[in-house]
């Protein structure tokens, strides 16, 4: 499944108030937030753990917050999200 991201980003979780809802029992209702920061032509993407029960694993390392790049793997519960960066058309 593909889910395009645009500023300011999305909240990921299994609750009804999450922007990107994932049905995974290992994911909290509001598990993590992907934030997109734009400054001129530069775009920075970060992942932030929203005090989830099982945490956020970015490229094999548990993080509270981390910078995400093209091809980064984010594990939330039993779900793996792969980030693909592309230029907006």
Coordinates of C-alpha atoms in Angstrom, one line a residue:
X1 CA 0.0 0.0 0.0
X2 CA 1.2 3.5 -0.8
X3 CA 0.3 6.6 1.2
X4 CA 1.6 10.0 -0.1
X5 CA 2.7 12.4 2.6
X6 CA 2.5 16.1 2.5
X7 CA 3.3 18.8 5.1
X8 CA 2.9 18.9 8.0
X9 CA 2.8 15.0 8.1
X10 CA 0.6 12.3 9.6
X11 CA -0.1 10.5 12.8
X12 CA 0.1 6.7 12.5
X13 CA -1.9 4.5 14.8
X14 CA -4.8 2.0 15.1
X15 CA -7.2 4.5 16.7
X16 CA -9.9 6.3 14.7
X17 CA -8.2 9.7 15.2
X18 CA -5.0 8.6 13.4
X19 CA -4.4 10.1 10.0
X20 CA -2.9 6.7 8.8
X21 CA -4.8 3.9 10.5
X22 CA -3.1 0.5 10.6
X23 CA -4.9 -2.5 12.0
X24 CA -2.0 -4.1 14.0
X25 CA -2.4 -5.1 17.6
X26 CA 1.2 -4.1 18.3
X27 CA 0.5 -0.5 17.3
X28 CA -0.8 2.0 19.8
X29 CA -3.9 4.2 19.1
X30 CA -1.6 7.1 18.5
X31 CA 1.7 5.4 17.9
X32 CA 4.0 7.8 15.9
X33 CA 4.0 10.9 13.9
X34 CA 5.9 11.5 10.6
X35 CA 6.6 15.2 10.3
X36 CA 7.6 16.9 7.1
X37 CA 9.6 20.2 7.4
X38 CA 10.2 22.3 4.4
X39 CA 12.7 25.1 4.3
X40 CA 13.1 26.6 0.8
X41 CA 13.9 23.7 -1.5
X42 CA 15.1 21.5 1.4
X43 CA 12.7 18.9 2.9
X44 CA 13.5 17.0 6.1
X45 CA 11.3 14.1 7.3
X46 CA 11.3 12.9 10.9
X47 CA 9.6 10.2 12.9
X48 CA 8.5 10.8 16.5
X49 CA 7.3 8.2 19.0
X50 CA 4.1 9.4 20.6
X51 CA 4.8 7.5 23.9
X52 CA 3.7 4.3 22.3
X53 CA 3.7 1.0 24.2
X54 CA 6.1 -0.9 21.8
X55 CA 8.2 2.0 20.5
X56 CA 9.5 3.0 17.1
X57 CA 12.4 1.2 15.4
X58 CA 14.1 3.2 12.6
X59 CA 16.6 1.2 10.5
X60 CA 17.1 -1.4 13.3
X61 CA 17.4 1.1 16.2
X62 CA 14.8 2.0 18.7
X63 CA 14.3 5.8 18.7
X64 CA 12.2 8.5 20.3
X65 CA 12.8 10.7 17.3
X66 CA 14.9 10.3 14.2
X67 CA 15.6 11.7 10.7
X68 CA 14.1 9.6 7.9
X69 CA 15.7 9.3 4.5
X70 CA 14.9 7.6 1.2
X71 CA 14.6 3.8 1.8
X72 CA 14.4 4.1 5.6
X73 CA 12.6 1.3 7.3
X74 CA 10.3 2.1 10.2
X75 CA 8.9 -0.8 12.3
X76 CA 5.8 -0.1 14.3
X77 CA 4.5 -3.2 16.1
X78 CA 4.5 -6.0 13.4
X79 CA 4.3 -3.5 10.5
X80 CA 7.2 -2.3 8.5
X81 CA 6.9 1.0 6.6
X82 CA 9.5 1.9 3.9
X83 CA 9.9 5.5 3.1
X84 CA 10.4 6.5 -0.5
X85 CA 11.2 10.1 -1.3
X86 CA 10.3 11.6 -4.6
X87 CA 9.9 15.1 -6.0
X88 CA 6.4 16.5 -6.2
X89 CA 5.2 17.0 -9.7

